[in-house]
Short mmCIF file of C-alpha atoms in Angstrom, two decimals:
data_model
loop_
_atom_site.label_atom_id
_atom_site.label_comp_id
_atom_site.label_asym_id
_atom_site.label_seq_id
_atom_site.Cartn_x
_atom_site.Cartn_y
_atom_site.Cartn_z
CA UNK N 1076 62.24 18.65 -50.61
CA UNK N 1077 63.06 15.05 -52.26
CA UNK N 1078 63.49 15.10 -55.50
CA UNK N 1079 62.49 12.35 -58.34
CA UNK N 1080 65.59 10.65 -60.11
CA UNK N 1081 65.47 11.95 -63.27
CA UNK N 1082 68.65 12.45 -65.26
CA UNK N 1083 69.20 14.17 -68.16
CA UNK N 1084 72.55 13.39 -69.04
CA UNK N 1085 71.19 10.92 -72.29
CA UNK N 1086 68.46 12.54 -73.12
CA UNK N 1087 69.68 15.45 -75.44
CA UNK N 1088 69.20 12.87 -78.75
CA UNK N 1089 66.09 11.76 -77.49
CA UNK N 1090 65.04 15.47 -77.25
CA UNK N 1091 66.22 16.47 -80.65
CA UNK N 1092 64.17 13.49 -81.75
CA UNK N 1093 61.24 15.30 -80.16
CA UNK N 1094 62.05 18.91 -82.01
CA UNK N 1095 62.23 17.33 -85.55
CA UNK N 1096 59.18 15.48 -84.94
CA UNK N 1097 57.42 18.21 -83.64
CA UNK N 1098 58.40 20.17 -86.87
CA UNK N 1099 57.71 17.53 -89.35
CA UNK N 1100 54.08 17.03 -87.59
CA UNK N 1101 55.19 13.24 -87.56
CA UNK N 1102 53.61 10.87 -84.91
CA UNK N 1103 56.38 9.40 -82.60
CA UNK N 1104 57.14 5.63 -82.99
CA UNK N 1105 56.71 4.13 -80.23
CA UNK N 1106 55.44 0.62 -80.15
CA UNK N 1107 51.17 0.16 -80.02
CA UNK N 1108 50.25 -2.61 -77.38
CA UNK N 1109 47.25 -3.68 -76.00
CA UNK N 1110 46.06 -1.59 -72.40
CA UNK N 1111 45.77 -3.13 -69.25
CA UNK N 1112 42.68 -2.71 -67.27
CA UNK N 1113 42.28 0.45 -65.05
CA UNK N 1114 45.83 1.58 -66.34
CA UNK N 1115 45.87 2.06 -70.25
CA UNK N 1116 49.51 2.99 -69.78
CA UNK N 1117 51.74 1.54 -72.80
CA UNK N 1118 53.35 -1.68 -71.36
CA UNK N 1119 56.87 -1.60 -72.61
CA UNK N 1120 58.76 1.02 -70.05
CA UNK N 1121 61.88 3.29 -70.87
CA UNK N 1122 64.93 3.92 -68.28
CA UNK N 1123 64.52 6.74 -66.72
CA UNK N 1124 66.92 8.67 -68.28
CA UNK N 1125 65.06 7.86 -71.79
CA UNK N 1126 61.91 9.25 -70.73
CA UNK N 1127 60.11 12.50 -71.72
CA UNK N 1128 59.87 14.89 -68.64
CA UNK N 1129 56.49 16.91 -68.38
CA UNK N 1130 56.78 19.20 -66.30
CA UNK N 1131 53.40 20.95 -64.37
CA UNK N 1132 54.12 24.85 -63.34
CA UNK N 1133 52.06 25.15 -60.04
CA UNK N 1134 51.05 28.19 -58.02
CA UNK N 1135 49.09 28.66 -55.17
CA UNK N 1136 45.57 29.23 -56.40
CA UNK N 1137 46.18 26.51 -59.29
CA UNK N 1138 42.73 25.35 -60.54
CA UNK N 1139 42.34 21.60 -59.74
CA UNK N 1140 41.29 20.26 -62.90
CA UNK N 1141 43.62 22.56 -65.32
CA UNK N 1142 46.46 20.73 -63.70
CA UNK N 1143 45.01 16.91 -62.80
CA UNK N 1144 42.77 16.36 -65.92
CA UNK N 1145 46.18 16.33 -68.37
CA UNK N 1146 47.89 14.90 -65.52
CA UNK N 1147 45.57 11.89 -65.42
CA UNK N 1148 45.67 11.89 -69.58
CA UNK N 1149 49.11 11.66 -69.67
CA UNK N 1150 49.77 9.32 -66.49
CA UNK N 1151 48.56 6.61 -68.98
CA UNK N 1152 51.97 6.83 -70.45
CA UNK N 1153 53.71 6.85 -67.34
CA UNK N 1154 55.95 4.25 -68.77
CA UNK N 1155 57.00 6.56 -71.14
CA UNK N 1156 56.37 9.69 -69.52
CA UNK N 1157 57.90 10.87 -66.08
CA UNK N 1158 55.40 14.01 -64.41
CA UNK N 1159 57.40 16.28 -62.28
CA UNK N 1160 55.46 19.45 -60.36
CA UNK N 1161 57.60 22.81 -60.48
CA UNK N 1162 56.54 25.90 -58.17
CA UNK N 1163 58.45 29.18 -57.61
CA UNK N 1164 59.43 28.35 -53.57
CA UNK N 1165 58.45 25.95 -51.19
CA UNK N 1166 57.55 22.63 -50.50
CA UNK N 1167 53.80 23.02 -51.70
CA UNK N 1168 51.15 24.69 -53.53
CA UNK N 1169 47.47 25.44 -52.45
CA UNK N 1170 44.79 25.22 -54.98
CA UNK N 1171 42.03 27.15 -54.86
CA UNK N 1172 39.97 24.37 -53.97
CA UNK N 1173 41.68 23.69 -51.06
CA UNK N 1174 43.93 20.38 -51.59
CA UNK N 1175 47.64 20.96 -51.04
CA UNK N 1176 50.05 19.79 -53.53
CA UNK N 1177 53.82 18.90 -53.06
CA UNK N 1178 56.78 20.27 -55.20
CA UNK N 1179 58.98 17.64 -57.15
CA UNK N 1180 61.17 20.54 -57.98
CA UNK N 1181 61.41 24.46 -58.00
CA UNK N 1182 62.51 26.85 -60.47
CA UNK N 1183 66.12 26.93 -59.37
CA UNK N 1184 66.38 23.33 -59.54
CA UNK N 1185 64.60 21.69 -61.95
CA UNK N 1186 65.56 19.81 -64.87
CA UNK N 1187 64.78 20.28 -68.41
CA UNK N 1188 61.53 19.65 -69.91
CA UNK N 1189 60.26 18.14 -72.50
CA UNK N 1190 56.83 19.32 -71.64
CA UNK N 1191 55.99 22.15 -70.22
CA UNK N 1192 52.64 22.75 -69.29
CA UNK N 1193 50.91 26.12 -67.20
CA UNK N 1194 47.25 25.64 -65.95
CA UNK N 1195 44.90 28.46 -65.12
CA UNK N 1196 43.61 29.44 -61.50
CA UNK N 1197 42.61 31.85 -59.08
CA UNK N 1198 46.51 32.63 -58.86
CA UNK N 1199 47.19 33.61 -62.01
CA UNK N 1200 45.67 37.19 -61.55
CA UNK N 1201 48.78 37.61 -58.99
CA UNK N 1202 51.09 35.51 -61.01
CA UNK N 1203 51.08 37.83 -64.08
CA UNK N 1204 52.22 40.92 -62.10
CA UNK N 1205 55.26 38.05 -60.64
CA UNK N 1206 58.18 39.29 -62.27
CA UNK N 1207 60.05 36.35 -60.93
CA UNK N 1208 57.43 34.05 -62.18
CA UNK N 1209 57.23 35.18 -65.28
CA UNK N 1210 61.16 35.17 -65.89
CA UNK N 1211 61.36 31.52 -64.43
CA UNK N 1212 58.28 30.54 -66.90
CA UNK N 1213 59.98 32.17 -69.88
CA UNK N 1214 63.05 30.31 -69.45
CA UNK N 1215 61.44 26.92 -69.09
CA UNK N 1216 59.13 27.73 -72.47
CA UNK N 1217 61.82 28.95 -74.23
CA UNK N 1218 63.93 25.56 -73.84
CA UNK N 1219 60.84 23.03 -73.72
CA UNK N 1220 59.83 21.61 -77.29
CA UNK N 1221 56.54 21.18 -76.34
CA UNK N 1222 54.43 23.94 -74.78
CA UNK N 1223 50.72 23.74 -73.11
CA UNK N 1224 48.39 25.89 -71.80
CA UNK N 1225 45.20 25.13 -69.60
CA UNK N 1226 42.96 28.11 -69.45
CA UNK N 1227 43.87 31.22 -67.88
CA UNK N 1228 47.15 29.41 -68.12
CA UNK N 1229 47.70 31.44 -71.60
CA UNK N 1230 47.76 34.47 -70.06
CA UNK N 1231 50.75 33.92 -68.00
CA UNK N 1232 52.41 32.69 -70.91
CA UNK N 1233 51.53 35.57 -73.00
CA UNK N 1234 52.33 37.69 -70.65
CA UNK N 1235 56.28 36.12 -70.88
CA UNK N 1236 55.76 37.61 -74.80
CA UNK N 1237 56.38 34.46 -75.84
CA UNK N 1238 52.74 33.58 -77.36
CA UNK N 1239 53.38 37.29 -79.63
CA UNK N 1240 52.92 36.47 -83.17
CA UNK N 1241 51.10 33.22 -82.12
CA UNK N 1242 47.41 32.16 -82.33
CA UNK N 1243 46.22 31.45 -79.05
CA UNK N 1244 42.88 30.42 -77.39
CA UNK N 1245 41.79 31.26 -73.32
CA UNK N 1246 39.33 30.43 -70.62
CA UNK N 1247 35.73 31.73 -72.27
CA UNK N 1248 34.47 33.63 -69.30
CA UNK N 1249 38.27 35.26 -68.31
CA UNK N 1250 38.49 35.83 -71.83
CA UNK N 1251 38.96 40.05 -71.61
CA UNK N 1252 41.36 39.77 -68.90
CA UNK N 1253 43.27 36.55 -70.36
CA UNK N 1254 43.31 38.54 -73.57
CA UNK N 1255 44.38 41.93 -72.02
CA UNK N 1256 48.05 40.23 -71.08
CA UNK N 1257 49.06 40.97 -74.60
CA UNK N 1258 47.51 42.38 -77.87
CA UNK N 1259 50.23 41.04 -80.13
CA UNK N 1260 48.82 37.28 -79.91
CA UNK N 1261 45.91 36.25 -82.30
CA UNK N 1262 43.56 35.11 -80.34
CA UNK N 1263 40.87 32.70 -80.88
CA UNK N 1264 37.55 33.32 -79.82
CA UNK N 1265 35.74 30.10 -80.65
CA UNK N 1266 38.40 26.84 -79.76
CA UNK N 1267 38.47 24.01 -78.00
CA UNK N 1268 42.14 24.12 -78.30
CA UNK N 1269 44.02 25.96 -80.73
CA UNK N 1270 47.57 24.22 -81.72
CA UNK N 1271 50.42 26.68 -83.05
CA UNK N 1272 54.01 25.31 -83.56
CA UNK N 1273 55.16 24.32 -80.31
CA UNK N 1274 52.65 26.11 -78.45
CA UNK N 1275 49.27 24.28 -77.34
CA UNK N 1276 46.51 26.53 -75.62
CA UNK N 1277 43.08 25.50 -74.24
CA UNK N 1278 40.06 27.04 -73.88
CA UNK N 1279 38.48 26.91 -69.85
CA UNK N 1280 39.53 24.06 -66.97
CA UNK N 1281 38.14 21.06 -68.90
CA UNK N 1282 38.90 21.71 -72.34
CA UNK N 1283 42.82 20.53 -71.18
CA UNK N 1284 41.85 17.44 -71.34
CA UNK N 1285 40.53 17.50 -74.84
CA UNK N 1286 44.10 19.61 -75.74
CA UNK N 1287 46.16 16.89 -73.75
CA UNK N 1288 44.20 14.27 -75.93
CA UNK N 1289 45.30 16.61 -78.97
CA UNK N 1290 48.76 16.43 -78.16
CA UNK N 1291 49.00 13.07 -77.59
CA UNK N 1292 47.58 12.32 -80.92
CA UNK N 1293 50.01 14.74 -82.03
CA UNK N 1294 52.97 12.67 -80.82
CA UNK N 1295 51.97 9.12 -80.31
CA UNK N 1296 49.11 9.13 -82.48
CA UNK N 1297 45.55 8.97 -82.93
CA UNK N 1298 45.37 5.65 -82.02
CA UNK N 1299 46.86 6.05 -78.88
CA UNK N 1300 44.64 9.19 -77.89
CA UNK N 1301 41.36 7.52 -78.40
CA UNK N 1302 42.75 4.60 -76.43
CA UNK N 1303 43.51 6.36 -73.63
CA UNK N 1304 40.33 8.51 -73.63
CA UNK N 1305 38.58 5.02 -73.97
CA UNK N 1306 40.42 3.85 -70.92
CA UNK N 1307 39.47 6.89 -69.07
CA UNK N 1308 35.78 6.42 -70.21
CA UNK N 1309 35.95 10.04 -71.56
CA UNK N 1310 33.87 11.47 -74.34
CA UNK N 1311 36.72 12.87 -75.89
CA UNK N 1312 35.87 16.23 -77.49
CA UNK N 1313 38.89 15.52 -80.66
CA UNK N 1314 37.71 18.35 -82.88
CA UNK N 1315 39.82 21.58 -81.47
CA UNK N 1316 36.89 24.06 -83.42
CA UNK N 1317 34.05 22.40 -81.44
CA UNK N 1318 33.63 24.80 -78.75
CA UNK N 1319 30.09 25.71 -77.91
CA UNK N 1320 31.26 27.87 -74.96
CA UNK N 1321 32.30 31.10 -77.21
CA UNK N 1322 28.89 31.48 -78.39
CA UNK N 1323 27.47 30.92 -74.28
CA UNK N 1324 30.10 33.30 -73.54
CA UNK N 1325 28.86 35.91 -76.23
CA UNK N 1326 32.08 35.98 -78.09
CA UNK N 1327 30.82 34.95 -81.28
CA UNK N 1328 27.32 35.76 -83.13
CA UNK A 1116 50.33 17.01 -39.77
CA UNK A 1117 48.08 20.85 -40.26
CA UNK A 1118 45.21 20.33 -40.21
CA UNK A 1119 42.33 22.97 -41.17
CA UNK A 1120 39.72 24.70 -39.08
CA UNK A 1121 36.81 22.99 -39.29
CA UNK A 1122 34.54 22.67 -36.24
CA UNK A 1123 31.76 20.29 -36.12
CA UNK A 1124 30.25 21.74 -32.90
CA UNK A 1125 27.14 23.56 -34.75
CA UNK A 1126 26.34 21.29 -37.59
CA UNK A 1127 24.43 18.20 -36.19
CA UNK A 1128 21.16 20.71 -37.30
CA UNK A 1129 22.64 21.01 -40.68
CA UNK A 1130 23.38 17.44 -40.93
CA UNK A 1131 19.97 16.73 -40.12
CA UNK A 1132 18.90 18.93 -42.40
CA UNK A 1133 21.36 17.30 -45.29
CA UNK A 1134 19.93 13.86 -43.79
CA UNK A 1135 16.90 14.96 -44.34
CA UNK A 1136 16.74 16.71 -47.68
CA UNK A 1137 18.65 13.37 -49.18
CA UNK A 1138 15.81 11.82 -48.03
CA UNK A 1139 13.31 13.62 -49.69
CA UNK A 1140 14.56 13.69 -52.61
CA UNK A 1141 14.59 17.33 -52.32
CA UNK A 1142 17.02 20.18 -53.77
CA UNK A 1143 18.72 22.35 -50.82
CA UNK A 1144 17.76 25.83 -50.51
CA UNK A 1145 20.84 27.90 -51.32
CA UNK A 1146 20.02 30.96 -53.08
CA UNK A 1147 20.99 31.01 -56.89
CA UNK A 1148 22.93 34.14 -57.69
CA UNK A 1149 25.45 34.50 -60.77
CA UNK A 1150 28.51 33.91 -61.16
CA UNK A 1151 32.29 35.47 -61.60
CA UNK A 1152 34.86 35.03 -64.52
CA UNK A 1153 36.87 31.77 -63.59
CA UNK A 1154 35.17 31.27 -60.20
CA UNK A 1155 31.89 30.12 -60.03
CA UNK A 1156 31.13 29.41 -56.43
CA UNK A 1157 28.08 30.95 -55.11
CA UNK A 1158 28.99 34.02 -53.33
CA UNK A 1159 27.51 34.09 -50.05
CA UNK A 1160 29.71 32.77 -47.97
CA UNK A 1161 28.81 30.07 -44.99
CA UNK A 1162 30.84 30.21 -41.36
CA UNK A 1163 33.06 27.65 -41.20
CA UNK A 1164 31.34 25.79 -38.80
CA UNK A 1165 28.23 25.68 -41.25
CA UNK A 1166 30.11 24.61 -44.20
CA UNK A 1167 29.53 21.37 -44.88
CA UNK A 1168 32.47 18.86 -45.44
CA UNK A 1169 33.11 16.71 -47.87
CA UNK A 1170 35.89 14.09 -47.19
CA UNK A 1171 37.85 12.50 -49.73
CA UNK A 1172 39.56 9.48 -48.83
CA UNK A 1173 42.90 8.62 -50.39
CA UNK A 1174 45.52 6.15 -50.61
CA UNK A 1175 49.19 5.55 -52.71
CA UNK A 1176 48.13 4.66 -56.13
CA UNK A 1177 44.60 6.77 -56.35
CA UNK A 1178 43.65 7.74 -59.98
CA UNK A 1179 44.09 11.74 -60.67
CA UNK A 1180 41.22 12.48 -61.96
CA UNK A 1181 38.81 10.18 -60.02
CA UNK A 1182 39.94 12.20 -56.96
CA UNK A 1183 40.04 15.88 -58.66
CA UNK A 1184 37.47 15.85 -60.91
CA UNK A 1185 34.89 15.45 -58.70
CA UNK A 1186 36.49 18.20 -56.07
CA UNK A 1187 36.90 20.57 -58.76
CA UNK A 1188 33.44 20.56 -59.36
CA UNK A 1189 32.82 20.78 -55.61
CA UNK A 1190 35.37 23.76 -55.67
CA UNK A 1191 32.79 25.63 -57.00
CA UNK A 1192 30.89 25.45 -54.12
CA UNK A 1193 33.88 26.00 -51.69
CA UNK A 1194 31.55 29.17 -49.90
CA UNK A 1195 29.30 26.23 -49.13
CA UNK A 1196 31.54 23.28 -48.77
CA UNK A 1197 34.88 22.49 -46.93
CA UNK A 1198 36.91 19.97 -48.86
CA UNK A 1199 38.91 17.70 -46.67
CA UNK A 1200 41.52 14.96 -48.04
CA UNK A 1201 41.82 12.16 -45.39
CA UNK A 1202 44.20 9.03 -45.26
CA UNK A 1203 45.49 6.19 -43.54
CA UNK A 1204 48.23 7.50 -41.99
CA UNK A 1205 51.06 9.55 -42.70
CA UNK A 1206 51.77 13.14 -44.37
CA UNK A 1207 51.18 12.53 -48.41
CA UNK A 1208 49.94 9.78 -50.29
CA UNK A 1209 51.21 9.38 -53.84
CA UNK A 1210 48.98 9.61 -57.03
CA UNK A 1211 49.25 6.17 -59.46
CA UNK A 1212 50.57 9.37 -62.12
CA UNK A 1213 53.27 10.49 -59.62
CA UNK A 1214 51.71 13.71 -58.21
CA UNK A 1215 51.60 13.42 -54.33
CA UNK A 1216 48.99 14.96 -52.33
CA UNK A 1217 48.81 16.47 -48.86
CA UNK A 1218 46.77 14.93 -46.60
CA UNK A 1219 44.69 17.20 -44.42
CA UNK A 1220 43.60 14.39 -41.66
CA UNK A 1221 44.16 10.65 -41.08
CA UNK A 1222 41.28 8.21 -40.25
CA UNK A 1223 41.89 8.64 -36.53
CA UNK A 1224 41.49 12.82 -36.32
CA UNK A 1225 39.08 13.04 -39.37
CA UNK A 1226 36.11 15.40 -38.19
CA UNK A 1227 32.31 14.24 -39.55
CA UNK A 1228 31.86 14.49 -43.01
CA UNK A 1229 28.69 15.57 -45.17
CA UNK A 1230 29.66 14.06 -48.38
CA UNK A 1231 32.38 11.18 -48.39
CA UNK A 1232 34.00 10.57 -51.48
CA UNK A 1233 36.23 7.34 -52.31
CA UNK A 1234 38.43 7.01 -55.50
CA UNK A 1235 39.56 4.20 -57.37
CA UNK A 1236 42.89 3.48 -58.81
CA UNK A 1237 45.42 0.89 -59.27
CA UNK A 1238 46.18 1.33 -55.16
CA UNK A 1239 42.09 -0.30 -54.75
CA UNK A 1240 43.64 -3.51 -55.50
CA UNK A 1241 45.81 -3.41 -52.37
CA UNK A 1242 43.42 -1.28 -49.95
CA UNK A 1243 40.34 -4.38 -50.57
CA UNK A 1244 43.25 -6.65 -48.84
CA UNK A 1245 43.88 -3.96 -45.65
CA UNK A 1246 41.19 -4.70 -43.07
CA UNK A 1247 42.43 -1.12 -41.27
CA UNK A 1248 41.65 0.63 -44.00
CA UNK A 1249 38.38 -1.25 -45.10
CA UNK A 1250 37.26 -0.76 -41.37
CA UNK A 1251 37.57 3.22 -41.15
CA UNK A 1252 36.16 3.63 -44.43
CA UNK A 1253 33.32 1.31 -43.54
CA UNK A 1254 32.74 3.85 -40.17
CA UNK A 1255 33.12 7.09 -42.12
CA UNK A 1256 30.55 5.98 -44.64
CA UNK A 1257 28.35 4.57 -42.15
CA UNK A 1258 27.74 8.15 -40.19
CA UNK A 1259 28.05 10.39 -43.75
CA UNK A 1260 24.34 11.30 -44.84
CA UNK A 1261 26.11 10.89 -48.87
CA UNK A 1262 28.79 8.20 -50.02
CA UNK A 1263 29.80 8.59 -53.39
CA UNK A 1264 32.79 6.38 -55.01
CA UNK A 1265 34.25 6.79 -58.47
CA UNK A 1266 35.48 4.41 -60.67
CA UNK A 1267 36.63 0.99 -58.48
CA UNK A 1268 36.29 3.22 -55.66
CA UNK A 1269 32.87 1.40 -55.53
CA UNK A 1270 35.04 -2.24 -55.27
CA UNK A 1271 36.39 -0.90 -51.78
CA UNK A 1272 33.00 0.46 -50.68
CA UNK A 1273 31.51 -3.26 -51.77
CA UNK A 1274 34.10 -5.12 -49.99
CA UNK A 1275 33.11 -3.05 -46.53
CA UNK A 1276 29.19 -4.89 -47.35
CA UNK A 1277 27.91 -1.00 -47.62
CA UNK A 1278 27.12 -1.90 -51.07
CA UNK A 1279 25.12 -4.92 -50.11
CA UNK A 1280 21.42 -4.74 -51.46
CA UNK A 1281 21.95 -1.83 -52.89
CA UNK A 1282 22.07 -0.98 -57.01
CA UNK A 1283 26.19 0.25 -58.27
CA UNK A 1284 28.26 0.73 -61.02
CA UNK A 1285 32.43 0.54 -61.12
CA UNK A 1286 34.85 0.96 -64.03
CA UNK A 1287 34.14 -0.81 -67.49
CA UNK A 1288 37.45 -2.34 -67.61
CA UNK A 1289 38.24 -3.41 -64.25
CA UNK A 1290 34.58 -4.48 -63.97
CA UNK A 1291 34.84 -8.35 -63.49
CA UNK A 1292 37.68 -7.54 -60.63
CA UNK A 1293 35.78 -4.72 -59.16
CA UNK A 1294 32.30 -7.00 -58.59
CA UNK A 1295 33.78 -9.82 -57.50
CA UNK A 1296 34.39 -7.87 -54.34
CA UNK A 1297 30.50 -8.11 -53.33
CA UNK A 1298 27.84 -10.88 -55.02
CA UNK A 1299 25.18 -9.38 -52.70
CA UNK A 1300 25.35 -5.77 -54.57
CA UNK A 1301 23.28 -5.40 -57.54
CA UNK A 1302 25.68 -4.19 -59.82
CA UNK A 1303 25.12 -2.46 -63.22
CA UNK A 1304 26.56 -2.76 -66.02
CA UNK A 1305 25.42 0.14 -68.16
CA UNK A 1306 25.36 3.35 -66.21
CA UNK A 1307 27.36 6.52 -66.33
CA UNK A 1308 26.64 6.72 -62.44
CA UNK A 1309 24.19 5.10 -60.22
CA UNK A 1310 21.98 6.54 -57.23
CA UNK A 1311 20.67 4.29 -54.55
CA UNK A 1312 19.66 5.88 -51.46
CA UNK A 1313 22.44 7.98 -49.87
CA UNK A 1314 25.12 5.75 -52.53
CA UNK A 1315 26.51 7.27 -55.29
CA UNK A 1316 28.40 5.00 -57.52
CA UNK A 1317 30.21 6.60 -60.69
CA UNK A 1318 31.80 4.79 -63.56
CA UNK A 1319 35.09 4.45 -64.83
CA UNK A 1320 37.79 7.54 -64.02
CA UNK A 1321 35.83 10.51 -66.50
CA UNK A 1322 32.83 9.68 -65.13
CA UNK A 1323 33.14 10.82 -61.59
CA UNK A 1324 33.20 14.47 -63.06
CA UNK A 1325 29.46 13.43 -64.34
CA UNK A 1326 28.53 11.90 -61.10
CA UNK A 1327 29.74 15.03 -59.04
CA UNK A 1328 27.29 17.25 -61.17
CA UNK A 1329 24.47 14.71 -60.84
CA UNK A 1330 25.21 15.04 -56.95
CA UNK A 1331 24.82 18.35 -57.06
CA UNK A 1332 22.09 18.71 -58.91
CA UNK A 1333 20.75 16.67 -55.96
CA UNK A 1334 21.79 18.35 -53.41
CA UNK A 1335 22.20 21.91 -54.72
CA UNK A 1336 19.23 21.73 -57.93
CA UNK A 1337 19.74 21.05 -61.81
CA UNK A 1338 20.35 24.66 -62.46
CA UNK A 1339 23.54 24.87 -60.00
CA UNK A 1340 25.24 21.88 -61.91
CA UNK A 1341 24.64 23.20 -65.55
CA UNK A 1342 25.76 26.58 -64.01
CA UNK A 1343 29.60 24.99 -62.62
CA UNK A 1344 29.27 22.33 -65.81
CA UNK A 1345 29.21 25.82 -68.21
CA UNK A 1346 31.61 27.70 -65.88
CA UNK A 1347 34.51 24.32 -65.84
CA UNK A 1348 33.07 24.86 -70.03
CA UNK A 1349 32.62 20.97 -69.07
CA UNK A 1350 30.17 19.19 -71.97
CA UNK A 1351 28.06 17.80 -69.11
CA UNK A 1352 26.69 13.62 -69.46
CA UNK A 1353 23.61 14.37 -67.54
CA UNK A 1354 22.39 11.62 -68.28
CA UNK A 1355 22.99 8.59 -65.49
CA UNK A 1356 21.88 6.12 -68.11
CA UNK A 1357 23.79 6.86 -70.99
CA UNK A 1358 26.99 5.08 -71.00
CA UNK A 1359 28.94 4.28 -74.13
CA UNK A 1360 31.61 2.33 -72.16
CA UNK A 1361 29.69 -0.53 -71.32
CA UNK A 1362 28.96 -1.88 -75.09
CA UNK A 1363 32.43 -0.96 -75.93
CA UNK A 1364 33.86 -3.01 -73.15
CA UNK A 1365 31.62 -5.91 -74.16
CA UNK A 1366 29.23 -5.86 -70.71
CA UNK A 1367 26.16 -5.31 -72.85
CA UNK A 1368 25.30 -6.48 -76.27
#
């Protein structure tokens, strides 16, 4: 497997930077420039070893658009931004759509993250009974500043015990089993998104990229969301309570 | 290179049929049953060799979400449909975001396909240059019964002379590159997607996700699509007309 040159060796000041600002709420200060056509991406780029890693947990039975429609989101700041793909074994993942995805890294090798995201699927039925999943996934959520959840992607976190004592939202139409995984999380029934401390969670497949939106503005900045979303030509859904799929899904009156 | 099962031996009667329906205007026949939790594909599942395949041609520097929005959507139907990715040449092509994809065929062992998709991305700007790439894209398209392009997806499709006479839409942004690539298209400048005949024409990145549900609705009736819009809880544009993009990138007053 080849791996992406990514070193961490500076990064550990640029990563506290992330932790306060993650606990003061504050937007991060990087520079607002102008996009460029099809690739809003912000124009000025870091060295590699300056950039924030976001790193994808994949498993075979991902759902395609839990993983590719924060992917795309936050490819726009790919200058800022380096995406790596992390799966348990193995050179790929299948998704249960069919396309075949490569590994940039597995557990056993990958680097720390500054991002650390988990998106729903098929798979994750299996993957919560995975002991060495869920050990693997712990470990990378415990370290990771920043932690996000795609849809059924929640309950494999919550499952690790680290959501417990958290408010946490789920795919709408999974939402008994999602919510089965652990009764010491709050969960929200009616949420786009639902952000707590470090922890980001989504409600179903394309309500990620409404949350990766969130998250953005969380760290960058409004400003920058909306561009992005503009640049994508997506109606971006910003308010994380609009969410008319807990009522279609009968869990609110 | 693997490449899937898929045999074409038994399906010239179902592509006539597909030819046909397109042609009619009409919606397929597929029974409507409900749907489960996180999956919501029909249930009855097709042979292989009925299945019909949609092929989704890629190249290094294709947009995420142009490419898997639209087959997540599609994933829905994967009972029904077969989703193929198809390149040049090679193993993998690499996403603009980083992610790299498996291919399942190259242009010279692809099978038929039902429903060919092509993406846009930065890598459009180099494939309109590559006459070997132009020239198997032009073939596929010629023989599939439905062509549908996201984004400036359409700006490769109009530089084959597909496009020519016929009514399209590209990304907002890149939209003075994109139709430059054919005068003799009628091209439109405010549409979330755009059906002419077998062409379906999407607009920028987002809007492919939009498109695939209008196609659907096509193909599979309006009730299907609002059924895999609700279960992807996906706040569906179904409306080809309605395009905030345009005004915003200063194509319309």
């Amino acid at each position: 497997m080849k791996t992406k040159e990514i070193t961490n060796n500076n990064s550990n000041n640029r990563r506290g930077f992330i932790k306060a600002a993650t606990l003061l709420g504050a937007a991060y200060l990087y520079p607002m420039v102008s996009f460029a056509d099809t690739s809003p991406g912000l124009n000025s780029t870091l060295p590699a070893q300056e950039k924030l890693v976001l790193g994808m947990v994949v498993f075979d039975g991902f759902q395609l658009l839990d993983v590719f429609g924060p992917l795309d989101i936050f490819g726009s700041l790919r200058d800022k931004i380096s995406i790596i793909i992390i799966g348990e074994k193995g050179e790929s993942v299948k998704s249960s759509a069919g396309p075949v995805l490569k590994l940039d890294y597995t557990f056993s090798n990958a680097p720390k993250i500054d991002i650390l995201m988990i998106p729903g699927g098929g798979g994750t039925r299996r993957e919560v009974k995975n002991e060495v999943f869920l050990k693997a996934v712990k470990v990378l959520a415990e370290s990771a500043p920043q932690v996000a959840t795609i849809c059924t992607g929640s309950a494999v976190l919550a499952k690790t015990g680290l959501l417990d004592g958290h408010r946490a939202t789920t795919n709408k139409r999974a939402y008994a089993w999602a919510t089965s995984q652990s009764d010491k999380v709050t969960w929200v029934p009616e949420a786009r998104w639902v952000e707590d401390g470090k922890f980001f969670t989504s409600s179903g497949i394309s309500a990620g990229i409404d949350m990766a939106l969130g998250l953005i503005s969380k760290m960058f900045g409004k400003e920058t969301a909306v561009r992005i979303a503009n640049g994508a030509e997506y109606i971006w859904n910003d308010d994380p309570n609009r969410d008319p799929f807990a009522k279609m899904n009968g869990l609110i009156k």
